[in-house]
Amino acid sequence: MKKPLIGVVPLVDFEKECYWMLPNYMKGIEISGGVPVMLPLTEDKEVIKQLVNTCDGFLFTGGQDIAPRIYNAQKSELCGESCSQRDNMETELFRLAYDADKSVLGICRGIQFINAVMGGTLYQDLNTEHPSTAVHHQPHPYDKPIHSVSINKNSPLHKLLNVDLLNVTSLHHQAVKDIAPNLECMAVSEDGLIEALFAPDKKFVWAVQWHPEYSFFLDENSRKIFKKFIDSTN
């Protein structure tokens, strides 16, 4: 049987002038039964349309901060580096994938972008806008859990994992603030941050703030999330 083709949004390094990829994004997809392909970074709408028509699903990866213009906000001094080319590409890519009901998984920046582009808002800097004793930007190693999240019992994430509390990795300084109108919460951190979202009117549009790719080889629940994503494309 033909394996689903999964388009993976590239990471961008301005200093090295390169696009790059974390191996575990690719390995997580491949081991879960998909074929991962790193996408080109392009704003050409015809090319993006072709990518959406070709791929069975899309992984929206981590990376730079999202430009506040995406969620109609003024940029804070503590908002970090953004990549306008990536913001523009992802806006068109997500719109077309969502309209076509393609499977989408967002991780870290991915949950923030999906929420922002669908009409939600973000905290631009957690230390100043949502101070907490919870660690949201952990040191190495990144595959070890650093805090917990409570999973909504009525959510598809709870149905998949069948746990009320999940220990997760965390590596971010921005986060979802106000949830977009067509999204619903699946999990909340111990200090009240939105940690997982889904679109109830789509077959699979899920996003998590933590990093199942880092913990993929150590944590069964991380593997379940990737497998659910790949299986949803069929």
Short mmCIF file of N, CA and C in Angstrom, two decimals, residues 69-141:
data_model
loop_
_atom_site.label_atom_id
_atom_site.label_comp_id
_atom_site.label_asym_id
_atom_site.label_seq_id
_atom_site.Cartn_x
_atom_site.Cartn_y
_atom_site.Cartn_z
N ARG A 69 1.94 40.81 13.24
CA ARG A 69 0.95 41.25 12.25
C ARG A 69 0.00 40.12 11.88
N ILE A 70 0.45 38.88 12.02
CA ILE A 70 -0.40 37.73 11.69
C ILE A 70 -1.63 37.71 12.59
N TYR A 71 -1.46 38.15 13.84
CA TYR A 71 -2.60 38.16 14.77
C TYR A 71 -2.98 39.59 15.19
N ASN A 72 -2.68 40.53 14.29
CA ASN A 72 -3.13 41.93 14.43
C ASN A 72 -2.68 42.57 15.74
N ALA A 73 -1.41 42.39 16.06
CA ALA A 73 -0.86 42.99 17.28
C ALA A 73 0.38 43.81 16.96
N GLN A 74 0.70 44.74 17.85
CA GLN A 74 1.93 45.49 17.74
C GLN A 74 3.08 44.66 18.29
N LYS A 75 4.25 44.78 17.67
CA LYS A 75 5.39 43.98 18.10
C LYS A 75 5.98 44.49 19.41
N SER A 76 6.10 43.58 20.37
CA SER A 76 6.73 43.90 21.64
C SER A 76 8.25 43.90 21.48
N GLU A 77 8.95 44.63 22.36
CA GLU A 77 10.41 44.64 22.34
C GLU A 77 10.98 43.26 22.62
N LEU A 78 10.20 42.41 23.29
CA LEU A 78 10.67 41.08 23.66
C LEU A 78 10.23 40.01 22.68
N CYS A 79 9.52 40.39 21.64
CA CYS A 79 9.20 39.45 20.57
C CYS A 79 10.49 39.20 19.80
N GLY A 80 10.78 37.94 19.53
CA GLY A 80 12.05 37.60 18.90
C GLY A 80 12.05 37.72 17.39
N GLU A 81 13.09 37.18 16.79
CA GLU A 81 13.27 37.17 15.34
C GLU A 81 12.13 36.42 14.66
N SER A 82 11.65 36.99 13.55
CA SER A 82 10.64 36.31 12.75
C SER A 82 11.14 36.17 11.32
N CYS A 83 10.47 35.33 10.56
CA CYS A 83 10.83 35.09 9.15
C CYS A 83 9.60 35.36 8.31
N SER A 84 9.57 36.51 7.65
CA SER A 84 8.38 36.91 6.90
C SER A 84 8.08 35.94 5.76
N GLN A 85 9.12 35.41 5.13
CA GLN A 85 8.90 34.47 4.03
C GLN A 85 8.20 33.21 4.53
N ARG A 86 8.62 32.74 5.70
CA ARG A 86 7.99 31.56 6.26
C ARG A 86 6.56 31.87 6.72
N ASP A 87 6.36 33.00 7.36
CA ASP A 87 5.01 33.39 7.78
C ASP A 87 4.07 33.43 6.58
N ASN A 88 4.53 34.02 5.49
CA ASN A 88 3.69 34.15 4.30
C ASN A 88 3.41 32.79 3.66
N MET A 89 4.45 31.96 3.58
CA MET A 89 4.26 30.63 3.01
C MET A 89 3.27 29.81 3.84
N GLU A 90 3.46 29.80 5.15
CA GLU A 90 2.61 29.00 6.01
C GLU A 90 1.16 29.49 6.00
N THR A 91 0.97 30.79 5.86
CA THR A 91 -0.39 31.33 5.79
C THR A 91 -1.14 30.73 4.61
N GLU A 92 -0.50 30.72 3.45
CA GLU A 92 -1.14 30.17 2.25
C GLU A 92 -1.23 28.64 2.33
N LEU A 93 -0.17 28.02 2.81
CA LEU A 93 -0.14 26.55 2.92
C LEU A 93 -1.24 26.06 3.86
N PHE A 94 -1.35 26.70 5.01
CA PHE A 94 -2.37 26.25 5.96
C PHE A 94 -3.78 26.50 5.41
N ARG A 95 -3.99 27.65 4.81
CA ARG A 95 -5.32 27.96 4.28
C ARG A 95 -5.77 26.91 3.27
N LEU A 96 -4.89 26.56 2.34
CA LEU A 96 -5.24 25.58 1.32
C LEU A 96 -5.38 24.18 1.90
N ALA A 97 -4.49 23.81 2.82
CA ALA A 97 -4.57 22.49 3.43
C ALA A 97 -5.83 22.36 4.28
N TYR A 98 -6.18 23.40 4.99
CA TYR A 98 -7.38 23.39 5.83
C TYR A 98 -8.63 23.27 4.97
N ASP A 99 -8.68 24.06 3.91
CA ASP A 99 -9.85 24.02 3.02
C ASP A 99 -10.00 22.66 2.34
N ALA A 100 -8.86 22.01 2.05
CA ALA A 100 -8.88 20.70 1.39
C ALA A 100 -9.03 19.56 2.39
N ASP A 101 -9.14 19.88 3.67
CA ASP A 101 -9.26 18.89 4.75
C ASP A 101 -8.09 17.92 4.74
N LYS A 102 -6.89 18.45 4.49
CA LYS A 102 -5.68 17.63 4.63
C LYS A 102 -5.29 17.55 6.10
N SER A 103 -4.64 16.46 6.47
CA SER A 103 -4.19 16.29 7.85
C SER A 103 -3.07 17.26 8.17
N VAL A 104 -3.15 17.89 9.35
CA VAL A 104 -2.16 18.88 9.77
C VAL A 104 -1.79 18.62 11.23
N LEU A 105 -0.49 18.59 11.50
CA LEU A 105 0.01 18.53 12.87
C LEU A 105 0.93 19.72 13.08
N GLY A 106 0.67 20.50 14.13
CA GLY A 106 1.52 21.63 14.48
C GLY A 106 2.27 21.33 15.77
N ILE A 107 3.56 21.66 15.80
CA ILE A 107 4.39 21.44 16.99
C ILE A 107 5.09 22.74 17.36
N CYS A 108 4.97 23.14 18.62
CA CYS A 108 5.61 24.33 19.18
C CYS A 108 5.21 25.59 18.41
N ARG A 109 6.06 26.15 17.58
CA ARG A 109 5.66 27.27 16.74
C ARG A 109 4.40 26.91 15.95
N GLY A 110 4.28 25.62 15.61
CA GLY A 110 3.13 25.17 14.83
C GLY A 110 1.80 25.46 15.48
N ILE A 111 1.67 25.22 16.80
CA ILE A 111 0.41 25.51 17.48
C ILE A 111 0.18 27.01 17.53
N GLN A 112 1.25 27.76 17.73
CA GLN A 112 1.13 29.21 17.78
C GLN A 112 0.70 29.77 16.43
N PHE A 113 1.31 29.26 15.36
CA PHE A 113 0.96 29.76 14.04
C PHE A 113 -0.48 29.41 13.67
N ILE A 114 -0.87 28.17 13.88
CA ILE A 114 -2.23 27.74 13.53
C ILE A 114 -3.26 28.56 14.28
N ASN A 115 -3.01 28.78 15.57
CA ASN A 115 -3.94 29.59 16.35
C ASN A 115 -3.99 31.02 15.84
N ALA A 116 -2.83 31.60 15.54
CA ALA A 116 -2.76 32.99 15.10
C ALA A 116 -3.42 33.19 13.74
N VAL A 117 -3.14 32.30 12.79
CA VAL A 117 -3.65 32.47 11.44
C VAL A 117 -5.16 32.22 11.37
N MET A 118 -5.69 31.50 12.38
CA MET A 118 -7.12 31.24 12.42
C MET A 118 -7.90 32.27 13.25
N GLY A 119 -7.18 33.28 13.75
CA GLY A 119 -7.86 34.37 14.44
C GLY A 119 -7.64 34.47 15.93
N GLY A 120 -6.74 33.65 16.47
CA GLY A 120 -6.41 33.74 17.89
C GLY A 120 -5.26 34.69 18.12
N THR A 121 -4.83 34.81 19.38
CA THR A 121 -3.72 35.70 19.73
C THR A 121 -2.65 34.92 20.48
N LEU A 122 -1.49 35.57 20.66
CA LEU A 122 -0.35 34.94 21.33
C LEU A 122 0.21 35.84 22.42
N TYR A 123 0.81 35.20 23.43
CA TYR A 123 1.71 35.91 24.32
C TYR A 123 3.02 36.07 23.57
N GLN A 124 3.52 37.30 23.49
CA GLN A 124 4.78 37.50 22.76
C GLN A 124 6.01 37.16 23.60
N ASP A 125 5.86 37.21 24.93
CA ASP A 125 6.96 36.82 25.81
C ASP A 125 6.38 36.37 27.14
N LEU A 126 6.52 35.08 27.45
CA LEU A 126 5.89 34.51 28.64
C LEU A 126 6.45 35.08 29.94
N ASN A 127 7.75 35.34 29.99
CA ASN A 127 8.37 35.81 31.23
C ASN A 127 7.74 37.11 31.72
N THR A 128 7.35 37.97 30.79
CA THR A 128 6.78 39.26 31.17
C THR A 128 5.25 39.27 31.13
N GLU A 129 4.65 38.47 30.24
CA GLU A 129 3.20 38.52 30.08
C GLU A 129 2.46 37.41 30.83
N HIS A 130 3.19 36.34 31.18
CA HIS A 130 2.58 35.23 31.91
C HIS A 130 3.63 34.61 32.83
N PRO A 131 4.13 35.38 33.82
CA PRO A 131 5.18 34.87 34.70
C PRO A 131 4.70 33.66 35.49
N SER A 132 5.61 32.70 35.67
CA SER A 132 5.23 31.43 36.30
C SER A 132 6.47 30.72 36.81
N THR A 133 6.26 29.79 37.74
CA THR A 133 7.37 28.96 38.21
C THR A 133 7.57 27.74 37.30
N ALA A 134 6.62 27.47 36.43
CA ALA A 134 6.76 26.35 35.49
C ALA A 134 7.85 26.67 34.47
N VAL A 135 8.61 25.65 34.10
CA VAL A 135 9.70 25.83 33.13
C VAL A 135 9.16 25.58 31.73
N HIS A 136 9.16 26.61 30.90
CA HIS A 136 8.69 26.46 29.53
C HIS A 136 9.82 26.52 28.50
N HIS A 137 11.03 26.81 28.96
CA HIS A 137 12.18 26.80 28.05
C HIS A 137 13.30 26.02 28.73
N GLN A 138 13.22 24.69 28.59
CA GLN A 138 14.11 23.82 29.34
C GLN A 138 15.51 23.75 28.76
N PRO A 139 16.50 23.40 29.60
CA PRO A 139 17.86 23.17 29.11
C PRO A 139 17.97 21.77 28.51
N HIS A 140 19.12 21.46 27.91
CA HIS A 140 19.39 20.09 27.47
C HIS A 140 19.34 19.15 28.66
N PRO A 141 18.93 17.89 28.48
CA PRO A 141 18.48 17.29 27.21
C PRO A 141 17.01 17.60 26.95
#
